[in-house]
Amino acid sequence: MAHRNFLHAYDMSATELKRVLALAQAPIAQLGRPLDGKGVALIFEKPSNRTRHSMEMAVVQLGGHPVYTRGEEVGMDVRESVEDITNVMSGYHAILCARVFDHGVLHRMAAVSSVPIVNMLSDFAHPLQAVADVLTMQQNFGDLAGKTVTYVGDFNNVARSLCEASAMLGMHIRLGCPEGYDAHDNELLGLTELGAASVEQYRDIAIAVSGAHAVHTDTWTSMGQESESAEREATFAGFEVTTEMMALAETNAIFMHCLPAHRGQEVASSVIDGPQSRVYPQAHNRMHAARGVLAFLMGEQK
Ligand code: CP
Ligand code: NVA
């Protein structure tokens, strides 16, 4: 049976992403319980609040049964190979979802699976977060074509997927990242090819944020990078999103963060807890985005 995977935001076309955003906002009753009587595996090698809860609830809302499993419980490449785990689980479940340290594991799963593989965050990408991010921006600004999104900080998994989804919807993309933690030229070019209205990268976050409609940031130290945290805190000092920074953005600009957040590091409390912050609706949109993605993938099964 042919199936689609969702390892990167660009695994969907722009038209398909718009379809997912429409499914995410459709009344649940209209989605027709595409997971009725079916299982969805949720394998986590790393901790989670939003992704686990939003995915479990999205599966239930589509009529299915989520099975949460810790990575060490199945023992990916320890108790048995990723390929054996995937082959076995794809006989039980309609969709296999995994949060992994190594993005390559997702490709290995996709290579042998007979059902869709969904990336619930890897070291490289976080596409489910990106769908919630563009949904949140769309709810605030309507059509996103020609609007400006700025990402400040580490060009990490969250930034990469956010930029890809934003590019696919025709946004202007601005990055404010320190040297060594920035997007490479080929990634910037890739965003243009995906449809970005423009792509610019700056070291000065004041320039990056000027005139932005949405300002995003994320932790300076992602899961798996804990041994680098002191070095990263030194490098990223000066990359905090402050009230002064937000004042340079559009008058009605919004602040976004995938969470978990570190107040006083990547964002000031006055911003994340202030009137421009949309971090809680953004987090709640994870469930609607997940429902849209899962409904889309079930509809694509041939
Ligand atoms: N934003 C996000 O993915 O949060 P969790 O790590 O809590 O799932
Ligand atoms: N970049 C962060 C996102 C957490 C949701 C990490 O990978 O830890």
CSV table of C-alpha atoms and ligand atoms in Angstrom, one decimal:
chain,number,residue,atom,x,y,z
A,1,MET,CA,0.0,0.0,0.0
A,2,ALA,CA,1.5,3.4,-1.0
A,3,HIS,CA,1.7,5.9,1.8
A,4,ARG,CA,3.1,9.3,2.6
A,5,ASN,CA,5.6,10.2,5.3
A,6,PHE,CA,6.0,13.5,7.2
A,7,LEU,CA,9.6,13.8,8.2
A,8,HIS,CA,10.1,17.4,7.0
A,9,ALA,CA,7.6,20.3,6.4
A,10,TYR,CA,8.4,20.1,2.6
A,11,ASP,CA,7.3,16.5,2.4
A,12,MET,CA,4.0,18.2,1.6
A,13,SER,CA,3.4,20.6,-1.3
A,14,ALA,CA,2.2,24.1,-0.5
A,15,THR,CA,-1.2,23.1,-1.7
A,16,GLU,CA,-1.2,20.1,0.6
A,17,LEU,CA,0.0,22.2,3.6
A,18,LYS,CA,-3.0,24.6,3.0
A,19,ARG,CA,-5.2,21.5,2.9
A,20,VAL,CA,-3.8,20.4,6.3
A,21,LEU,CA,-4.4,23.8,7.7
A,22,ALA,CA,-8.0,23.6,6.6
A,23,LEU,CA,-8.4,20.1,8.1
A,24,ALA,CA,-6.9,21.4,11.3
A,25,GLN,CA,-9.6,24.0,11.6
A,26,ALA,CA,-12.5,21.9,10.4
A,27,PRO,CA,-15.1,20.7,12.9
A,28,ILE,CA,-13.9,17.3,14.2
A,29,ALA,CA,-17.3,15.7,13.3
A,30,GLN,CA,-16.5,16.6,9.6
A,31,LEU,CA,-13.3,14.5,9.6
A,32,GLY,CA,-15.2,11.2,9.6
A,33,ARG,CA,-13.1,9.2,12.2
A,34,PRO,CA,-10.4,8.1,9.7
A,35,LEU,CA,-8.6,6.2,12.5
A,36,ASP,CA,-11.7,4.3,13.7
A,37,GLY,CA,-10.5,1.1,15.3
A,38,LYS,CA,-6.9,1.8,14.4
A,39,GLY,CA,-3.7,2.3,16.4
A,40,VAL,CA,-1.1,5.0,16.2
A,41,ALA,CA,2.4,4.3,17.8
A,42,LEU,CA,4.0,7.3,19.5
A,43,ILE,CA,7.7,6.4,20.3
A,44,PHE,CA,9.6,9.0,22.3
A,45,GLU,CA,13.4,8.8,22.8
A,46,LYS,CA,13.2,12.3,24.4
A,47,PRO,CA,10.9,14.0,27.0
A,48,SER,CA,7.7,15.8,25.8
A,49,ASN,CA,4.7,17.6,27.1
A,50,ARG,CA,3.0,19.3,24.0
A,51,THR,CA,3.8,16.7,21.4
A,52,ARG,CA,2.7,13.7,23.4
A,53,HIS,CA,-0.5,15.2,24.7
A,54,SER,CA,-1.5,16.9,21.4
A,55,MET,CA,-0.8,13.7,19.4
A,56,GLU,CA,-2.6,11.4,21.8
A,57,MET,CA,-5.7,13.7,21.8
A,58,ALA,CA,-5.6,14.1,18.0
A,59,VAL,CA,-5.6,10.3,17.6
A,60,VAL,CA,-8.6,10.0,19.9
A,61,GLN,CA,-10.4,12.8,18.1
A,62,LEU,CA,-10.0,10.9,14.9
A,63,GLY,CA,-11.4,7.7,16.4
A,64,GLY,CA,-8.1,5.9,17.0
A,65,HIS,CA,-6.0,4.5,19.9
A,66,PRO,CA,-2.6,6.1,20.7
A,67,VAL,CA,0.1,3.8,22.1
A,68,TYR,CA,2.8,5.8,23.9
A,69,THR,CA,6.1,4.0,24.1
A,70,ARG,CA,9.4,5.2,25.5
A,71,GLY,CA,12.4,4.7,23.2
A,72,GLU,CA,14.3,2.8,25.9
A,73,GLU,CA,11.3,0.5,26.3
A,74,VAL,CA,11.5,-0.8,22.7
A,75,GLY,CA,15.2,-0.3,22.8
A,76,MET,CA,15.8,1.2,19.3
A,77,ASP,CA,19.0,-0.5,18.0
A,78,VAL,CA,19.6,-1.8,21.5
A,79,ARG,CA,16.9,-4.4,22.2
A,80,GLU,CA,16.3,-4.9,18.5
A,81,SER,CA,17.0,-3.0,15.3
A,82,VAL,CA,15.0,0.0,14.2
A,83,GLU,CA,14.0,-1.9,11.1
A,84,ASP,CA,12.6,-4.9,13.1
A,85,ILE,CA,10.7,-2.5,15.4
A,86,THR,CA,9.2,-0.7,12.4
A,87,ASN,CA,8.3,-3.8,10.5
A,88,VAL,CA,6.6,-5.3,13.5
A,89,MET,CA,4.8,-2.1,14.6
A,90,SER,CA,3.5,-1.3,11.1
A,91,GLY,CA,1.5,-4.6,11.3
A,92,TYR,CA,-0.3,-3.2,14.4
A,93,HIS,CA,-0.7,0.5,13.6
A,94,ALA,CA,-2.1,2.8,10.9
A,95,ILE,CA,0.7,5.4,11.5
A,96,LEU,CA,4.1,5.2,13.3
A,97,CYS,CA,5.3,8.5,15.0
A,98,ALA,CA,8.7,8.9,16.6
A,99,ARG,CA,10.8,11.5,18.4
A,100,VAL,CA,14.4,10.6,17.9
A,101,PHE,CA,17.9,11.9,18.6
A,102,ASP,CA,19.1,11.0,15.1
A,103,HIS,CA,17.1,12.1,12.1
A,104,GLY,CA,18.6,9.3,10.2
A,105,VAL,CA,16.5,6.8,12.3
A,106,LEU,CA,13.3,8.3,10.8
A,107,HIS,CA,14.7,7.7,7.2
A,108,ARG,CA,15.5,4.1,8.2
A,109,MET,CA,11.9,3.6,9.5
A,110,ALA,CA,10.5,5.2,6.3
A,111,ALA,CA,12.6,2.8,4.2
A,112,VAL,CA,10.9,-0.3,5.6
A,113,SER,CA,7.5,0.8,6.8
A,114,SER,CA,4.2,-0.1,5.2
A,115,VAL,CA,2.5,2.8,7.0
A,116,PRO,CA,3.2,6.5,7.2
A,117,ILE,CA,6.1,7.6,9.5
A,118,VAL,CA,5.7,11.0,11.3
A,119,ASN,CA,8.6,13.0,12.8
A,120,MET,CA,7.6,14.1,16.3
A,121,LEU,CA,11.0,16.0,16.5
A,122,SER,CA,14.5,15.0,15.6
A,123,ASP,CA,17.8,16.8,15.9
A,124,PHE,CA,17.1,18.1,12.3
A,125,ALA,CA,13.4,19.0,12.0
A,126,HIS,CA,10.1,19.5,13.9
A,127,PRO,CA,7.5,19.7,11.2
A,128,LEU,CA,4.4,19.1,13.5
A,129,GLN,CA,5.5,22.2,15.4
A,130,ALA,CA,5.8,24.1,12.1
A,131,VAL,CA,2.2,23.3,11.1
A,132,ALA,CA,1.0,24.7,14.4
A,133,ASP,CA,3.3,27.8,14.0
A,134,VAL,CA,1.9,28.7,10.5
A,135,LEU,CA,-1.6,28.0,11.8
A,136,THR,CA,-1.1,30.4,14.6
A,137,MET,CA,0.3,33.1,12.3
A,138,GLN,CA,-2.6,32.5,9.8
A,139,GLN,CA,-5.1,32.9,12.6
A,140,ASN,CA,-3.6,36.3,13.5
A,141,PHE,CA,-2.8,37.7,10.0
A,142,GLY,CA,-5.0,35.7,7.5
A,143,ASP,CA,-3.2,35.0,4.3
A,144,LEU,CA,0.5,34.8,5.1
A,145,ALA,CA,1.9,35.6,1.6
A,146,GLY,CA,4.0,38.7,1.8
A,147,LYS,CA,4.0,38.8,5.7
A,148,THR,CA,7.4,38.7,7.5
A,149,VAL,CA,8.4,36.1,10.0
A,150,THR,CA,11.7,36.5,12.0
A,151,TYR,CA,13.4,33.7,13.9
A,152,VAL,CA,16.0,34.7,16.5
A,153,GLY,CA,18.6,32.4,18.0
A,154,ASP,CA,19.9,28.9,17.1
A,155,PHE,CA,19.0,27.8,13.5
A,156,ASN,CA,17.8,24.4,14.9
A,157,ASN,CA,15.2,21.8,14.3
A,158,VAL,CA,12.3,24.2,15.1
A,159,ALA,CA,13.8,27.1,13.1
A,160,ARG,CA,14.4,24.9,10.0
A,161,SER,CA,10.8,23.5,9.9
A,162,LEU,CA,9.3,26.9,10.7
A,163,CYS,CA,11.2,28.5,7.9
A,164,GLU,CA,10.3,25.7,5.4
A,165,ALA,CA,6.5,25.9,6.2
A,166,SER,CA,6.6,29.8,6.1
A,167,ALA,CA,8.5,29.7,2.8
A,168,MET,CA,5.9,27.4,1.3
A,169,LEU,CA,3.2,30.0,2.2
A,170,GLY,CA,5.1,32.8,0.5
A,171,MET,CA,6.4,34.7,3.6
A,172,HIS,CA,9.4,36.9,3.9
A,173,ILE,CA,11.9,35.1,6.1
A,174,ARG,CA,14.5,36.9,8.3
A,175,LEU,CA,16.9,35.1,10.6
A,176,GLY,CA,18.9,36.6,13.4
A,177,CYS,CA,21.6,34.0,14.4
A,178,PRO,CA,25.1,34.1,15.7
A,179,GLU,CA,27.9,32.8,13.5
A,180,GLY,CA,28.3,29.0,13.7
A,181,TYR,CA,24.6,28.6,14.7
A,182,ASP,CA,23.2,30.0,11.5
A,183,ALA,CA,21.6,28.7,8.3
A,184,HIS,CA,24.0,27.7,5.6
A,185,ASP,CA,23.8,29.2,2.2
A,186,ASN,CA,22.3,26.1,0.6
A,187,GLU,CA,19.5,26.1,3.2
A,188,LEU,CA,18.8,29.8,2.5
A,189,LEU,CA,18.6,29.0,-1.2
A,190,GLY,CA,16.3,26.0,-0.5
A,191,LEU,CA,13.9,28.4,1.3
A,192,THR,CA,13.7,30.6,-1.8
A,193,GLU,CA,13.1,27.5,-3.9
A,194,LEU,CA,10.2,26.5,-1.6
A,195,GLY,CA,8.5,29.8,-2.3
A,196,ALA,CA,9.8,32.4,0.3
A,197,ALA,CA,9.1,36.0,-0.8
A,198,SER,CA,12.6,36.8,0.4
A,199,VAL,CA,15.2,35.2,2.7
A,200,GLU,CA,17.7,37.3,4.8
A,201,GLN,CA,20.1,36.4,7.6
A,202,TYR,CA,21.6,38.9,10.0
A,203,ARG,CA,23.9,38.9,13.0
A,204,ASP,CA,22.2,42.0,14.4
A,205,ILE,CA,18.8,40.9,15.7
A,206,ALA,CA,17.6,44.5,15.8
A,207,ILE,CA,17.7,44.5,12.0
A,208,ALA,CA,16.3,41.0,11.7
A,209,VAL,CA,13.3,41.9,13.9
A,210,SER,CA,12.6,45.4,12.3
A,211,GLY,CA,9.1,45.4,10.6
A,212,ALA,CA,8.4,41.7,11.4
A,213,HIS,CA,4.8,40.5,11.8
A,214,ALA,CA,5.8,37.5,13.9
A,215,VAL,CA,9.0,37.0,16.0
A,216,HIS,CA,9.9,33.4,17.0
A,217,THR,CA,12.6,32.1,19.2
A,218,ASP,CA,13.5,28.7,20.8
A,219,THR,CA,15.9,27.4,23.5
A,220,TRP,CA,19.6,28.0,23.0
A,221,THR,CA,20.3,24.4,24.1
A,222,SER,CA,18.2,21.7,22.5
A,223,MET,CA,17.6,18.2,24.0
A,224,GLY,CA,20.8,16.2,23.5
A,225,GLN,CA,23.0,19.3,23.6
A,226,GLU,CA,23.1,19.7,27.4
A,227,SER,CA,26.9,19.4,27.5
A,228,GLU,CA,27.2,22.5,25.4
A,229,SER,CA,24.9,24.7,27.5
A,230,ALA,CA,27.6,26.9,29.1
A,231,GLU,CA,29.2,27.6,25.7
A,232,ARG,CA,25.9,28.3,24.1
A,233,GLU,CA,24.8,30.7,26.9
A,234,ALA,CA,27.9,32.7,26.3
A,235,THR,CA,27.5,32.7,22.5
A,236,PHE,CA,23.8,33.6,22.5
A,237,ALA,CA,24.0,36.4,25.1
A,238,GLY,CA,22.6,39.4,23.2
A,239,PHE,CA,20.1,37.2,21.3
A,240,GLU,CA,17.4,37.5,23.9
A,241,VAL,CA,14.0,38.8,22.6
A,242,THR,CA,13.3,41.8,24.8
A,243,THR,CA,10.5,44.4,24.9
A,244,GLU,CA,13.0,46.8,23.2
A,245,MET,CA,13.4,44.3,20.4
A,246,MET,CA,9.7,43.7,20.0
A,247,ALA,CA,9.2,47.5,19.8
A,248,LEU,CA,11.1,47.4,16.5
A,249,ALA,CA,8.7,44.9,14.9
A,250,GLU,CA,5.3,45.8,13.4
A,251,THR,CA,2.9,47.5,15.7
A,252,ASN,CA,0.6,44.4,15.9
A,253,ALA,CA,3.5,41.9,15.8
A,254,ILE,CA,3.1,38.7,17.8
A,255,PHE,CA,5.7,36.7,19.8
A,256,MET,CA,5.9,33.0,19.4
A,257,HIS,CA,7.9,30.2,21.0
A,258,CYS,CA,7.5,26.4,20.6
A,259,LEU,CA,8.1,25.9,24.4
A,260,PRO,CA,9.6,24.9,26.7
A,261,ALA,CA,10.9,28.5,27.3
A,262,HIS,CA,13.7,29.8,29.5
A,263,ARG,CA,12.7,33.3,30.7
A,264,GLY,CA,15.7,35.6,31.0
A,265,GLN,CA,17.7,33.6,28.4
A,266,GLU,CA,16.1,33.5,24.9
A,267,VAL,CA,13.1,35.6,25.9
A,268,ALA,CA,12.4,38.2,28.5
A,269,SER,CA,9.4,37.5,30.9
A,270,SER,CA,7.9,40.9,29.8
A,271,VAL,CA,7.6,39.5,26.2
A,272,ILE,CA,6.5,35.9,26.7
A,273,ASP,CA,4.1,36.9,29.5
A,274,GLY,CA,3.1,40.1,27.7
A,275,PRO,CA,0.3,41.2,25.4
A,276,GLN,CA,2.0,40.3,22.2
A,277,SER,CA,2.7,36.7,23.2
A,278,ARG,CA,0.7,33.9,21.5
A,279,VAL,CA,2.6,31.0,23.0
A,280,TYR,CA,-0.4,29.3,24.6
A,281,PRO,CA,-2.7,29.4,21.6
A,282,GLN,CA,0.4,28.3,19.6
A,283,ALA,CA,0.8,25.3,22.0
A,284,HIS,CA,-2.9,24.5,21.8
A,285,ASN,CA,-2.7,24.6,18.0
A,286,ARG,CA,-0.3,21.6,18.2
A,287,MET,CA,-3.4,19.4,18.8
A,288,HIS,CA,-5.4,20.9,15.9
A,289,ALA,CA,-2.3,20.7,13.6
A,290,ALA,CA,-1.7,17.1,14.6
A,291,ARG,CA,-5.3,16.3,13.8
A,292,GLY,CA,-4.9,17.9,10.4
A,293,VAL,CA,-1.7,16.1,9.6
A,294,LEU,CA,-3.0,12.7,10.7
A,295,ALA,CA,-6.3,13.1,8.8
A,296,PHE,CA,-4.4,14.2,5.7
A,297,LEU,CA,-2.0,11.1,5.9
A,298,MET,CA,-5.0,8.7,6.3
A,299,GLY,CA,-6.7,10.3,3.3
A,300,GLU,CA,-3.5,9.8,1.3
A,301,GLN,CA,-3.3,6.0,1.9
A,302,LYS,CA,-4.0,4.3,-1.4
B,1,CP,N1,7.1,22.2,21.4
B,1,CP,C1,7.3,20.9,21.8
B,1,CP,O1,7.5,20.0,20.9
B,1,CP,O2,7.1,20.6,23.1
B,1,CP,P1,7.4,19.2,23.8
B,1,CP,O3,8.9,18.9,23.7
B,1,CP,O4,6.9,19.4,25.2
B,1,CP,O5,6.6,18.1,23.0
B,2,NVA,N1,14.8,22.8,19.9
B,2,NVA,C1,14.2,22.2,21.0
B,2,NVA,C2,12.7,22.1,20.8
B,2,NVA,C3,11.9,21.5,21.9
B,2,NVA,C4,10.5,21.4,21.6
B,2,NVA,C5,14.8,20.8,21.2
B,2,NVA,O1,15.1,20.1,20.3
B,2,NVA,O2,15.0,20.5,22.4
